[in-house]
Structures are given as C-alpha cells and as structure tokens.
mmCIF file of C-alpha atoms and ligand atoms in Angstrom:
data_model
loop_
_atom_site.group_PDB
_atom_site.id
_atom_site.type_symbol
_atom_site.label_atom_id
_atom_site.label_comp_id
_atom_site.label_asym_id
_atom_site.label_seq_id
_atom_site.Cartn_x
_atom_site.Cartn_y
_atom_site.Cartn_z
ATOM 1 C CA MET A 222 -159.168 151.615 -115.263
ATOM 2 C CA ASN A 223 -156.137 153.409 -116.449
ATOM 3 C CA ILE A 224 -152.979 154.577 -114.771
ATOM 4 C CA ARG A 225 -154.258 158.425 -115.098
ATOM 5 C CA GLN A 226 -157.750 157.145 -113.528
ATOM 6 C CA GLN A 227 -156.000 154.716 -110.634
ATOM 7 C CA PHE A 228 -153.483 157.876 -109.948
ATOM 8 C CA GLN A 229 -156.902 160.058 -109.968
ATOM 9 C CA GLN A 230 -158.389 157.826 -107.473
ATOM 10 C CA TYR A 231 -155.532 157.177 -105.144
ATOM 11 C CA PHE A 232 -153.807 160.742 -104.832
ATOM 12 C CA GLY A 233 -156.625 162.710 -105.978
ATOM 13 C CA LYS A 234 -155.469 164.666 -108.772
ATOM 14 C CA GLU A 235 -154.126 164.801 -112.465
ATOM 15 C CA CYS A 236 -151.129 163.472 -113.210
ATOM 16 C CA ARG A 237 -148.211 163.523 -115.845
ATOM 17 C CA ILE A 238 -147.591 159.624 -117.753
ATOM 18 C CA ALA A 239 -144.272 158.626 -119.249
ATOM 19 C CA GLU A 240 -144.016 155.174 -120.482
ATOM 20 C CA ALA A 241 -140.859 153.365 -121.542
ATOM 21 C CA PRO A 242 -140.759 149.801 -123.660
ATOM 22 C CA GLY A 243 -138.603 146.664 -122.546
ATOM 23 C CA ARG A 244 -136.352 145.462 -125.372
ATOM 24 C CA VAL A 245 -135.373 141.955 -127.456
ATOM 25 C CA ASN A 246 -131.962 141.878 -128.574
ATOM 26 C CA LEU A 247 -131.608 139.539 -131.648
ATOM 27 C CA ILE A 248 -127.937 138.934 -131.217
ATOM 28 C CA GLY A 249 -124.755 140.155 -129.325
ATOM 29 C CA GLU A 250 -124.928 139.335 -126.010
ATOM 30 C CA HIS A 251 -122.475 140.422 -122.867
ATOM 31 C CA THR A 252 -120.962 142.680 -125.865
ATOM 32 C CA ASP A 253 -122.120 146.002 -124.711
ATOM 33 C CA TYR A 254 -119.535 146.005 -121.448
ATOM 34 C CA ASN A 255 -116.915 144.801 -123.637
ATOM 35 C CA GLN A 256 -117.384 148.044 -125.901
ATOM 36 C CA GLY A 257 -118.319 145.498 -128.954
ATOM 37 C CA PHE A 258 -121.992 145.680 -130.803
ATOM 38 C CA VAL A 259 -125.644 144.778 -129.955
ATOM 39 C CA LEU A 260 -128.666 144.685 -131.877
ATOM 40 C CA PRO A 261 -131.451 145.340 -129.701
ATOM 41 C CA GLY A 262 -134.917 146.775 -130.340
ATOM 42 C CA ALA A 263 -137.792 148.426 -128.546
ATOM 43 C CA ILE A 264 -140.909 145.993 -127.874
ATOM 44 C CA ASP A 265 -144.837 146.716 -127.797
ATOM 45 C CA LYS A 266 -144.677 145.571 -123.723
ATOM 46 C CA LYS A 267 -143.697 149.074 -121.315
ATOM 47 C CA ILE A 268 -143.414 150.490 -118.005
ATOM 48 C CA TYR A 269 -145.671 153.558 -117.347
ATOM 49 C CA VAL A 270 -144.842 155.820 -114.556
ATOM 50 C CA ALA A 271 -146.951 158.592 -113.342
ATOM 51 C CA LEU A 272 -146.037 161.419 -111.735
ATOM 52 C CA ALA A 273 -147.405 164.914 -110.122
ATOM 53 C CA ALA A 274 -146.331 167.604 -107.378
ATOM 54 C CA ASN A 275 -147.272 167.241 -103.531
ATOM 55 C CA ALA A 276 -147.120 169.940 -100.808
ATOM 56 C CA ASP A 277 -145.893 167.221 -98.444
ATOM 57 C CA HIS A 278 -142.476 167.584 -99.203
ATOM 58 C CA ILE A 279 -142.411 163.690 -99.617
ATOM 59 C CA LEU A 280 -141.697 160.834 -102.267
ATOM 60 C CA LYS A 281 -144.496 158.914 -102.359
ATOM 61 C CA LEU A 282 -144.152 155.851 -104.340
ATOM 62 C CA ASN A 283 -147.270 153.365 -105.436
ATOM 63 C CA ALA A 284 -146.749 150.408 -107.663
ATOM 64 C CA LEU A 285 -149.943 148.863 -108.699
ATOM 65 C CA GLN A 286 -148.711 145.920 -110.101
ATOM 66 C CA TYR A 287 -147.226 144.994 -106.725
ATOM 67 C CA ASN A 288 -149.741 146.821 -104.788
ATOM 68 C CA GLU A 289 -146.418 148.223 -102.889
ATOM 69 C CA GLN A 290 -146.443 152.000 -101.380
ATOM 70 C CA TYR A 291 -143.303 153.451 -100.044
ATOM 71 C CA SER A 292 -142.231 157.157 -98.849
ATOM 72 C CA PHE A 293 -138.790 158.844 -98.966
ATOM 73 C CA SER A 294 -137.881 161.927 -97.498
ATOM 74 C CA LEU A 295 -136.326 164.313 -100.553
ATOM 75 C CA ASP A 296 -132.821 163.825 -98.900
ATOM 76 C CA ASP A 297 -133.038 160.050 -98.910
ATOM 77 C CA MET A 298 -131.690 159.371 -101.953
ATOM 78 C CA HIS A 299 -129.747 156.475 -101.757
ATOM 79 C CA PRO A 300 -129.771 152.788 -102.583
ATOM 80 C CA VAL A 301 -132.883 150.616 -101.025
ATOM 81 C CA LYS A 302 -134.161 147.134 -101.822
ATOM 82 C CA GLY A 303 -136.616 146.221 -104.505
ATOM 83 C CA TRP A 304 -137.999 148.414 -107.562
ATOM 84 C CA PRO A 305 -137.546 152.178 -105.476
ATOM 85 C CA THR A 306 -134.241 151.908 -105.894
ATOM 86 C CA TYR A 307 -134.309 152.500 -109.551
ATOM 87 C CA LEU A 308 -136.480 156.111 -109.307
ATOM 88 C CA LEU A 309 -134.634 157.060 -106.242
ATOM 89 C CA GLY A 310 -131.532 156.339 -108.137
ATOM 90 C CA MET A 311 -132.248 158.530 -111.336
ATOM 91 C CA ILE A 312 -133.495 161.426 -109.551
ATOM 92 C CA ALA A 313 -130.035 160.999 -107.846
ATOM 93 C CA MET A 314 -128.414 160.981 -111.143
ATOM 94 C CA VAL A 315 -130.339 163.334 -113.068
ATOM 95 C CA MET A 316 -131.561 166.168 -110.765
ATOM 96 C CA PRO A 317 -129.150 169.180 -109.649
ATOM 97 C CA GLU A 318 -127.923 168.436 -106.227
ATOM 98 C CA LYS A 319 -129.232 165.026 -106.708
ATOM 99 C CA ARG A 320 -132.781 165.391 -104.920
ATOM 100 C CA LEU A 321 -135.941 166.782 -105.881
ATOM 101 C CA PRO A 322 -136.844 170.416 -105.349
ATOM 102 C CA GLN A 323 -140.600 169.727 -104.125
ATOM 103 C CA GLY A 324 -141.982 166.662 -102.908
ATOM 104 C CA MET A 325 -143.654 164.214 -105.743
ATOM 105 C CA ASP A 326 -146.035 161.322 -106.019
ATOM 106 C CA ILE A 327 -145.188 158.480 -108.035
ATOM 107 C CA MET A 328 -147.183 155.820 -109.357
ATOM 108 C CA ILE A 329 -146.115 152.783 -111.830
ATOM 109 C CA THR A 330 -147.470 150.117 -113.677
ATOM 110 C CA GLY A 331 -146.898 147.902 -116.480
ATOM 111 C CA ASN A 332 -146.939 145.006 -118.784
ATOM 112 C CA VAL A 333 -143.112 143.671 -118.728
ATOM 113 C CA PRO A 334 -142.209 140.522 -117.244
ATOM 114 C CA VAL A 335 -139.965 141.097 -114.482
ATOM 115 C CA GLY A 336 -136.932 138.980 -114.529
ATOM 116 C CA ALA A 337 -137.609 137.242 -117.496
ATOM 117 C CA GLY A 338 -134.578 139.018 -119.524
ATOM 118 C CA MET A 339 -136.737 142.017 -120.959
ATOM 119 C CA SER A 340 -135.101 144.542 -119.355
ATOM 120 C CA SER A 341 -138.297 146.264 -117.209
ATOM 121 C CA SER A 342 -135.861 147.743 -114.893
ATOM 122 C CA ALA A 343 -134.242 149.620 -117.498
ATOM 123 C CA ALA A 344 -137.265 150.413 -118.587
ATOM 124 C CA LEU A 345 -138.381 151.630 -115.221
ATOM 125 C CA CYS A 346 -135.054 154.038 -115.602
ATOM 126 C CA SER A 347 -136.222 155.236 -118.448
ATOM 127 C CA ALA A 348 -139.495 156.272 -118.287
ATOM 128 C CA MET A 349 -138.357 157.926 -115.067
ATOM 129 C CA GLY A 350 -135.588 159.930 -116.493
ATOM 130 C CA LEU A 351 -137.682 161.023 -119.453
ATOM 131 C CA ALA A 352 -140.566 162.475 -116.811
ATOM 132 C CA LEU A 353 -137.924 164.215 -114.562
ATOM 133 C CA ASN A 354 -136.337 165.885 -117.696
ATOM 134 C CA GLU A 355 -139.626 167.015 -119.228
ATOM 135 C CA ILE A 356 -141.107 168.218 -115.607
ATOM 136 C CA PHE A 357 -138.033 170.274 -114.454
ATOM 137 C CA GLN A 358 -136.777 171.075 -118.369
ATOM 138 C CA LEU A 359 -133.450 169.564 -117.415
ATOM 139 C CA GLY A 360 -132.467 169.395 -120.888
ATOM 140 C CA LEU A 361 -130.961 166.078 -120.785
ATOM 141 C CA SER A 362 -130.651 163.914 -124.101
ATOM 142 C CA ARG A 363 -131.790 160.536 -124.225
ATOM 143 C CA MET A 364 -128.582 158.947 -124.547
ATOM 144 C CA ASP A 365 -127.823 161.202 -121.392
ATOM 145 C CA ILE A 366 -130.959 159.853 -119.536
ATOM 146 C CA ALA A 367 -129.707 155.956 -120.883
ATOM 147 C CA LEU A 368 -126.261 156.556 -119.329
ATOM 148 C CA ALA A 369 -128.092 157.659 -115.978
ATOM 149 C CA GLY A 370 -129.960 154.346 -116.024
ATOM 150 C CA GLN A 371 -126.826 152.485 -116.680
ATOM 151 C CA LYS A 372 -125.405 154.204 -113.754
ATOM 152 C CA THR A 373 -128.676 153.604 -111.580
ATOM 153 C CA GLU A 374 -128.156 149.964 -112.240
ATOM 154 C CA GLN A 375 -124.824 150.379 -111.327
ATOM 155 C CA GLN A 376 -124.662 152.120 -108.508
ATOM 156 C CA PHE A 377 -128.138 151.471 -106.904
ATOM 157 C CA ALA A 378 -128.909 147.645 -107.549
ATOM 158 C CA GLY A 379 -125.222 147.125 -108.002
ATOM 159 C CA LEU A 380 -125.642 145.698 -111.318
ATOM 160 C CA GLN A 381 -122.172 146.373 -113.146
ATOM 161 C CA CYS A 382 -124.191 146.465 -116.795
ATOM 162 C CA GLY A 383 -123.382 147.476 -120.085
ATOM 163 C CA ILE A 384 -125.578 150.245 -121.885
ATOM 164 C CA MET A 385 -127.660 148.410 -124.630
ATOM 165 C CA ASP A 386 -131.228 147.924 -122.047
ATOM 166 C CA GLN A 387 -131.259 151.489 -121.479
ATOM 167 C CA PHE A 388 -130.301 153.029 -125.254
ATOM 168 C CA ALA A 389 -132.930 150.679 -126.442
ATOM 169 C CA SER A 390 -135.530 151.346 -124.104
ATOM 170 C CA LEU A 391 -135.124 155.077 -125.158
ATOM 171 C CA HIS A 392 -134.123 154.871 -128.856
ATOM 172 C CA GLY A 393 -136.223 152.766 -129.931
ATOM 173 C CA LYS A 394 -138.171 152.896 -133.671
ATOM 174 C CA ALA A 395 -141.454 150.655 -134.653
ATOM 175 C CA GLY A 396 -140.197 147.971 -137.550
ATOM 176 C CA HIS A 397 -136.087 148.182 -136.830
ATOM 177 C CA LEU A 398 -133.811 146.849 -134.623
ATOM 178 C CA MET A 399 -130.683 149.146 -133.800
ATOM 179 C CA LYS A 400 -127.366 148.131 -134.312
ATOM 180 C CA LEU A 401 -125.230 150.276 -131.685
ATOM 181 C CA ASP A 402 -121.426 150.667 -131.427
ATOM 182 C CA CYS A 403 -121.180 150.407 -127.852
ATOM 183 C CA ARG A 404 -117.685 152.205 -127.263
ATOM 184 C CA SER A 405 -118.883 155.721 -129.904
ATOM 185 C CA LEU A 406 -122.253 155.236 -128.970
ATOM 186 C CA GLU A 407 -123.093 155.621 -133.089
ATOM 187 C CA TYR A 408 -125.970 153.787 -134.076
ATOM 188 C CA GLU A 409 -128.052 152.670 -137.036
ATOM 189 C CA TYR A 410 -131.403 151.594 -137.369
ATOM 190 C CA MET A 411 -131.767 148.243 -139.288
ATOM 191 C CA PRO A 412 -135.043 147.788 -140.697
ATOM 192 C CA PHE A 413 -136.444 144.100 -139.607
ATOM 193 C CA HIS A 414 -139.494 143.993 -141.801
ATOM 194 C CA PHE A 415 -140.056 139.963 -142.355
ATOM 195 C CA PRO A 416 -144.245 140.080 -142.655
ATOM 196 C CA GLU A 417 -143.692 136.144 -142.734
ATOM 197 C CA ILE A 418 -141.963 135.847 -139.705
ATOM 198 C CA ARG A 419 -142.856 136.288 -135.617
ATOM 199 C CA ILE A 420 -140.939 137.239 -132.653
ATOM 200 C CA VAL A 421 -141.705 134.834 -130.049
ATOM 201 C CA LEU A 422 -140.428 134.716 -126.810
ATOM 202 C CA VAL A 423 -140.536 132.099 -124.491
ATOM 203 C CA ASN A 424 -140.222 132.565 -120.838
ATOM 204 C CA SER A 425 -138.183 129.533 -119.312
ATOM 205 C CA MET A 426 -139.973 130.881 -115.909
ATOM 206 C CA VAL A 427 -136.546 130.593 -114.378
ATOM 207 C CA SER A 428 -135.165 133.885 -112.660
ATOM 208 C CA HIS A 429 -132.054 133.081 -111.288
ATOM 209 C CA THR A 430 -131.087 134.388 -107.676
ATOM 210 C CA LEU A 431 -127.381 134.293 -108.626
ATOM 211 C CA ALA A 432 -127.580 136.499 -112.250
ATOM 212 C CA SER A 433 -126.078 139.774 -110.935
ATOM 213 C CA SER A 434 -123.700 138.392 -108.896
ATOM 214 C CA GLU A 435 -122.215 136.158 -112.121
ATOM 215 C CA TYR A 436 -122.715 138.570 -114.532
ATOM 216 C CA ASN A 437 -120.491 140.466 -112.352
ATOM 217 C CA ILE A 438 -117.849 138.068 -112.396
ATOM 218 C CA ARG A 439 -117.812 137.327 -116.329
ATOM 219 C CA ARG A 440 -117.529 141.243 -116.317
ATOM 220 C CA GLN A 441 -114.643 140.892 -114.434
ATOM 221 C CA GLN A 442 -113.262 137.655 -116.128
ATOM 222 C CA CYS A 443 -113.180 139.652 -119.520
ATOM 223 C CA GLU A 444 -111.358 142.704 -117.283
ATOM 224 C CA ALA A 445 -108.839 139.981 -116.707
ATOM 225 C CA GLY A 446 -108.049 139.002 -120.130
ATOM 226 C CA VAL A 447 -107.954 142.398 -121.554
ATOM 227 C CA LYS A 448 -104.772 142.929 -118.956
ATOM 228 C CA VAL A 449 -103.369 139.604 -120.235
ATOM 229 C CA LEU A 450 -103.806 140.968 -123.819
ATOM 230 C CA GLN A 451 -102.128 144.371 -122.857
ATOM 231 C CA LYS A 452 -99.194 142.995 -121.822
ATOM 232 C CA ARG A 453 -98.135 141.521 -125.125
ATOM 233 C CA ASP A 454 -100.025 144.648 -127.197
ATOM 234 C CA PRO A 455 -100.423 147.877 -124.505
ATOM 235 C CA SER A 456 -102.898 149.407 -127.490
ATOM 236 C CA ILE A 457 -105.577 146.634 -126.541
ATOM 237 C CA LEU A 458 -108.105 148.628 -124.014
ATOM 238 C CA SER A 459 -111.187 146.321 -124.482
ATOM 239 C CA LEU A 460 -112.026 143.109 -126.041
ATOM 240 C CA ARG A 461 -112.964 144.938 -128.543
ATOM 241 C CA ASP A 462 -109.458 145.871 -129.892
ATOM 242 C CA ALA A 463 -108.539 142.367 -129.785
ATOM 243 C CA ASP A 464 -109.023 139.493 -132.194
ATOM 244 C CA LEU A 465 -109.300 135.791 -132.416
ATOM 245 C CA LYS A 466 -105.263 135.240 -133.237
ATOM 246 C CA GLN A 467 -104.061 137.909 -130.364
ATOM 247 C CA LEU A 468 -106.003 135.690 -127.949
ATOM 248 C CA GLU A 469 -104.906 132.210 -128.589
ATOM 249 C CA ALA A 470 -101.295 133.656 -128.976
ATOM 250 C CA GLN A 471 -102.011 134.605 -125.225
ATOM 251 C CA ARG A 472 -104.120 131.866 -124.378
ATOM 252 C CA LYS A 473 -101.260 130.082 -122.114
ATOM 253 C CA GLU A 474 -100.763 133.278 -120.229
ATOM 254 C CA MET A 475 -104.100 133.297 -118.745
ATOM 255 C CA ASP A 476 -106.742 131.271 -117.181
ATOM 256 C CA GLU A 477 -108.589 128.769 -119.336
ATOM 257 C CA THR A 478 -111.836 130.249 -117.806
ATOM 258 C CA VAL A 479 -110.993 133.541 -118.865
ATOM 259 C CA PHE A 480 -109.976 132.452 -122.050
ATOM 260 C CA LYS A 481 -112.969 130.552 -122.926
ATOM 261 C CA ARG A 482 -114.937 133.893 -121.922
ATOM 262 C CA CYS A 483 -112.751 136.266 -124.320
ATOM 263 C CA ARG A 484 -113.506 133.911 -127.105
ATOM 264 C CA PHE A 485 -117.182 134.441 -126.709
ATOM 265 C CA VAL A 486 -117.279 137.521 -126.574
ATOM 266 C CA LEU A 487 -114.761 138.213 -129.671
ATOM 267 C CA GLU A 488 -116.844 135.523 -132.129
ATOM 268 C CA GLU A 489 -120.074 137.264 -130.808
ATOM 269 C CA ASN A 490 -119.088 140.367 -132.288
ATOM 270 C CA GLN A 491 -118.406 138.598 -135.215
ATOM 271 C CA ARG A 492 -121.453 136.976 -135.190
ATOM 272 C CA LEU A 493 -123.361 140.218 -134.948
ATOM 273 C CA GLN A 494 -121.707 141.253 -137.581
ATOM 274 C CA ASP A 495 -122.102 138.599 -140.230
ATOM 275 C CA ALA A 496 -125.540 138.996 -138.718
ATOM 276 C CA CYS A 497 -126.197 142.422 -139.807
ATOM 277 C CA ASP A 498 -125.058 141.017 -143.188
ATOM 278 C CA SER A 499 -127.304 138.622 -143.445
ATOM 279 C CA LEU A 500 -130.024 141.122 -142.346
ATOM 280 C CA THR A 501 -128.902 143.235 -145.092
ATOM 281 C CA ARG A 502 -129.608 140.566 -148.047
ATOM 282 C CA ARG A 503 -132.899 139.533 -146.067
ATOM 283 C CA ASN A 504 -131.707 135.780 -145.475
ATOM 284 C CA LEU A 505 -133.308 134.801 -142.312
ATOM 285 C CA ASP A 506 -131.943 131.261 -142.641
ATOM 286 C CA ASP A 507 -128.149 132.392 -141.863
ATOM 287 C CA PHE A 508 -129.540 134.919 -139.368
ATOM 288 C CA GLY A 509 -130.676 132.226 -137.688
ATOM 289 C CA LYS A 510 -127.833 129.956 -137.546
ATOM 290 C CA LEU A 511 -125.783 132.827 -135.765
ATOM 291 C CA MET A 512 -128.479 132.400 -133.309
ATOM 292 C CA TYR A 513 -127.948 128.880 -132.683
ATOM 293 C CA ALA A 514 -124.317 129.355 -132.966
ATOM 294 C CA SER A 515 -124.778 132.300 -130.466
ATOM 295 C CA HIS A 516 -126.528 129.982 -127.778
ATOM 296 C CA ALA A 517 -124.109 127.663 -128.126
ATOM 297 C CA GLY A 518 -121.225 129.874 -127.177
ATOM 298 C CA LEU A 519 -123.389 131.641 -124.157
ATOM 299 C CA SER A 520 -123.842 128.220 -122.779
ATOM 300 C CA LYS A 521 -120.508 126.346 -123.381
ATOM 301 C CA ASP A 522 -117.604 129.299 -123.298
ATOM 302 C CA TYR A 523 -119.879 131.940 -121.258
ATOM 303 C CA GLU A 524 -121.427 129.879 -119.148
ATOM 304 C CA VAL A 525 -124.852 131.937 -118.665
ATOM 305 C CA SER A 526 -127.284 129.491 -119.309
ATOM 306 C CA CYS A 527 -129.066 126.947 -117.612
ATOM 307 C CA PRO A 528 -130.503 123.130 -118.248
ATOM 308 C CA GLU A 529 -133.984 124.949 -118.815
ATOM 309 C CA SER A 530 -132.841 127.168 -121.396
ATOM 310 C CA ASP A 531 -130.605 124.747 -123.225
ATOM 311 C CA TYR A 532 -133.328 122.729 -123.500
ATOM 312 C CA LEU A 533 -135.474 124.958 -124.846
ATOM 313 C CA VAL A 534 -133.324 125.933 -127.468
ATOM 314 C CA LYS A 535 -132.416 122.202 -128.676
ATOM 315 C CA THR A 536 -136.263 121.086 -128.559
ATOM 316 C CA ILE A 537 -137.000 124.856 -130.636
ATOM 317 C CA LYS A 538 -134.130 124.067 -132.999
ATOM 318 C CA GLU A 539 -136.064 120.558 -133.862
ATOM 319 C CA ILE A 540 -139.284 122.762 -135.195
ATOM 320 C CA LYS A 541 -138.805 122.986 -138.783
ATOM 321 C CA ALA A 542 -140.888 126.565 -139.118
ATOM 322 C CA VAL A 543 -138.101 128.196 -136.781
ATOM 323 C CA LYS A 544 -135.075 130.182 -138.487
ATOM 324 C CA GLY A 545 -132.956 130.777 -135.233
ATOM 325 C CA ALA A 546 -133.218 131.114 -131.160
ATOM 326 C CA ARG A 547 -131.075 131.407 -128.208
ATOM 327 C CA GLN A 548 -131.731 133.051 -124.700
ATOM 328 C CA MET A 549 -131.579 136.392 -124.729
ATOM 329 C CA GLY A 550 -130.116 139.087 -122.089
ATOM 330 C CA GLY A 551 -128.098 138.257 -119.100
ATOM 331 C CA GLY A 552 -128.661 135.019 -118.939
ATOM 332 C CA PHE A 553 -129.195 132.413 -116.338
ATOM 333 C CA GLY A 554 -133.152 131.617 -117.564
ATOM 334 C CA GLY A 555 -135.186 134.288 -118.444
ATOM 335 C CA CYS A 556 -136.718 134.202 -122.118
ATOM 336 C CA ILE A 557 -135.555 132.427 -125.533
ATOM 337 C CA ILE A 558 -135.731 134.601 -128.285
ATOM 338 C CA SER A 559 -137.122 132.834 -131.559
ATOM 339 C CA LEU A 560 -137.600 133.666 -135.303
ATOM 340 C CA VAL A 561 -141.167 131.744 -136.541
ATOM 341 C CA GLU A 562 -142.961 131.416 -139.426
ATOM 342 C CA LYS A 563 -146.026 133.684 -138.953
ATOM 343 C CA ASN A 564 -148.153 130.687 -140.158
ATOM 344 C CA GLU A 565 -147.085 128.481 -137.675
ATOM 345 C CA ALA A 566 -146.264 131.049 -134.469
ATOM 346 C CA GLU A 567 -149.490 129.489 -132.630
ATOM 347 C CA THR A 568 -148.504 125.863 -133.372
ATOM 348 C CA PHE A 569 -145.193 126.398 -132.194
ATOM 349 C CA ILE A 570 -146.682 127.842 -129.296
ATOM 350 C CA GLN A 571 -148.359 125.353 -127.855
ATOM 351 C CA ALA A 572 -146.237 122.967 -128.830
ATOM 352 C CA ILE A 573 -143.066 124.262 -126.718
ATOM 353 C CA GLN A 574 -145.621 124.831 -123.999
ATOM 354 C CA GLU A 575 -146.348 121.340 -124.009
ATOM 355 C CA LYS A 576 -143.022 119.841 -124.338
ATOM 356 C CA TYR A 577 -141.212 122.286 -121.663
ATOM 357 C CA ALA A 578 -144.480 121.438 -119.040
ATOM 358 C CA VAL A 579 -143.397 117.757 -119.249
ATOM 359 C CA GLU A 580 -139.854 118.116 -118.859
ATOM 360 C CA PHE A 581 -139.886 121.015 -116.201
ATOM 361 C CA GLY A 582 -143.477 120.687 -114.690
ATOM 362 C CA LYS A 583 -144.275 124.484 -115.284
ATOM 363 C CA ARG A 584 -146.303 126.363 -118.361
ATOM 364 C CA PRO A 585 -143.733 128.835 -120.066
ATOM 365 C CA GLU A 586 -145.547 131.951 -120.898
ATOM 366 C CA CYS A 587 -144.992 133.312 -124.692
ATOM 367 C CA TYR A 588 -144.913 136.980 -126.079
ATOM 368 C CA ILE A 589 -145.297 137.532 -129.470
ATOM 369 C CA MET A 590 -143.442 140.808 -129.979
ATOM 370 C CA ASN A 591 -143.834 144.055 -132.076
ATOM 371 C CA ILE A 592 -140.584 145.937 -132.582
ATOM 372 C CA ASP A 593 -142.310 149.293 -130.825
ATOM 373 C CA ASP A 594 -140.988 152.635 -130.450
ATOM 374 C CA GLY A 595 -138.665 153.956 -127.634
ATOM 375 C CA ALA A 596 -139.974 155.712 -124.415
ATOM 376 C CA ARG A 597 -142.369 158.668 -124.572
ATOM 377 C CA MET A 598 -144.385 161.188 -122.700
ATOM 378 C CA GLU A 599 -148.276 160.863 -122.389
ATOM 379 C CA SER A 600 -149.453 158.519 -124.901
ATOM 380 C CA VAL A 601 -151.119 155.328 -124.494
ATOM 381 C CA ILE A 602 -153.968 154.831 -121.657
ATOM 382 C CA VAL A 603 -153.407 151.341 -119.720
HETATM 383 C C1 LIG B 1405 -128.399 142.740 -119.188
HETATM 384 C C2 LIG B 1405 -127.355 143.737 -119.283
HETATM 385 F F1 LIG B 1405 -128.081 144.605 -118.530
HETATM 386 C C3 LIG B 1405 -126.699 144.649 -120.648
HETATM 387 O O1 LIG B 1405 -126.360 145.624 -120.305
HETATM 388 C C4 LIG B 1405 -126.509 143.222 -121.377
HETATM 389 O O2 LIG B 1405 -124.820 142.879 -121.276
HETATM 390 C C5 LIG B 1405 -127.163 142.121 -121.182
HETATM 391 O O3 LIG B 1405 -127.546 141.958 -120.094
HETATM 392 C C6 LIG B 1405 -126.259 140.546 -121.636
HETATM 393 O O4 LIG B 1405 -125.947 140.787 -123.422
HETATM 394 O O5 LIG B 1405 -129.442 142.668 -120.499
#
C-alpha cells in the first residue's frame, strides 16, 4: 500500500503529500557552519509527509516505519524526544504565532536510512516545511524553508548544524551537484554526468551516540580559533576570511587541538575549490584524490572518524575500480561515499561487504545513488 492509501485507511480521508530527499556531499565537510563551501546533491531516497486537516483541534502524528503514534495539543510546539520534534519545530518556525490554526493529521514514511549521514532529519523538515508553505499559502521561498529547517535542528534537536543538508534537500536538481557558498547562500549547479561512474554509499552501520555533542564541540573549537585569529586581524569574522599563513602565524597563541580543527577547515575549503576545477575538467582521478585527502583530514585533524570508517576508506582505496572515497556527513560513522566504475559496482559492493563482515561482524548496507530533484508536493506514490 502506498502512503496515500495508508493515510486513507488510518485517518479515513484524503491527504496532501510532500516528499523531500536526503543528500550526498561529494566534498566540503564541516565547512558550512564556518561560512565556507559545500558540494552536495539531492538523492533518490526520500521522506514523505502526508497531511490533512482534522476537526479535533489536535495534532495527530503517525510514523509508518516506526509504527509510532503521538498526539499534541496545538499549543504544544516545544522540543520533544525523537522524530516528532522535527515536525513540531517546523510548525513553530514557519507558522504565524508559531501554531497551527486548525488540527491536523500527519503520517510520515520514507527510505532515507536514519543515522547514516544522509540527512533524514533535514529531509523530514524540508517536506514538512514545503507542505505547510503550500497548504497555508505562507509565501516562503525554498531558502526560507531551508533556514527554518536549520533552526529546527538547532533549537528543537540541539544540533548546531550548518545549512548544507536542508539547502540540498530543497534545491536539488537531477544530475547536478550544487556548489553552495554558505556565507552568501549563492549557489551554482554543476553537472555531474559520468555515465561510466556510480556513486556508491557504504553504510558503516555505526551511529555514534556522541555525534551531536562532539559536532557541537567542533563548532565551538572553530569559533575559538576565529577569536584568536581576530586578535591579529579584526576583519576575520569566520574561518572563511583566514588563510593557512595567518593560521600558522597564530599557532602558538592557540590550543593545538583548535589549530588542527582550523587547519582542516581551511584545507577542506581549498580541496573543494580544487575538486570543482577537476569536475570542470572532467578529471575524476584528481577529484578522487581530493576525496581521500578529505578523509585523512577528517580522521587526523578534525577527529570525527571512527575505526570502522577508517577501515572502510583504507580498504576501498586498495580497490582499483574506485576513484575516491571518504566518510560523509557529520561523522563518527554513517556512510562512506565512493565513486566506483559502473561495471565494477556490484563486484565492489560484494567485496567490501564481505571484508567488512569479517573485520567487524556486521554486513554494511550499500546503496547506489542517483542525483535527483529536490523536495516537491504530491508526486511519487510510495
Ligand atoms: C551534518 C550537518 F547537519 C551539516 O550542516 C554539516 O555540517 C555536516 O554535518 C558536516 O559537513 O550533516
């Protein structure tokens, strides 16, 4: 049964449906909240939100994949544990007076793996924001909805994230990556048309419980670095404004950990620019090398990797059919993104699944991803 039929069966009425994708990020990790650049693309794995008004003056929620149901009073828009917080947060962020004018029945489902670094929560916020904008004619732009999603993540889920995930979910374009300047919010679509290559995600199946607290610490460490750099040059407002020479000059003034975090961010921004150049030159060998370098920085300087991710990248690097690979997203597990020759993709998946199972006693899920369009109202039937 698709979500429309399930909604009809459970709530006994017709509904509107919004869908929003997860994302991959080819390179440019932990750069968004440092006002740098990112290179994501929306994917063909999505979250679906189905909605209709009710006369009971309450918010009724049902998540099909968890088989969980909740009810909230319309005046209850404050953070809660688990997935409902993203829906409550979006209502608080986009609705006038932070509340719904009427009761609503909402059902969610989807196939974006949770805790795999593919932005399932950003997809949920984006679908909800798009649906509210459409149903209540709020007149918000896609960027407004993305910013509301970011605030929801920060204020309702406690992750001091940047704008990449929500942006990508709402602005995706099939066959294209997006080079986003996270300071000006200007972006450019970059064609990613390599029929001989597949984007394969290898899920480490590790979902670190400290991921959000460590993430917030990384952000604070970058801000601490900016404060030190500012002492010498007050025009530096974020790591975006500094270069490696300036950082080196202030090295003795800062904690060594803070120095390493800042070095990673500055180098990662440069890698992203170089990666975009290699894309333009259609040179995936160079692009792949930058992905491996990105992972090395994530692991050694930014320290957001884990033994499982390091093992996967090291093992994948030995496979000839792979151009490049690195851990993707916030870190401490989740997925490794890799660029693999199309004809070898299935063999690659089998080999990596077997090796990983021997090493860690669990079989990693693998997904071959396509770069797809961003969020939209009522289309695909699940
Ligand atoms: C998570 C965050 F939500 C993003 O904003 C980004 O910082 C990413 O980690 C790391 O690049 O997905």
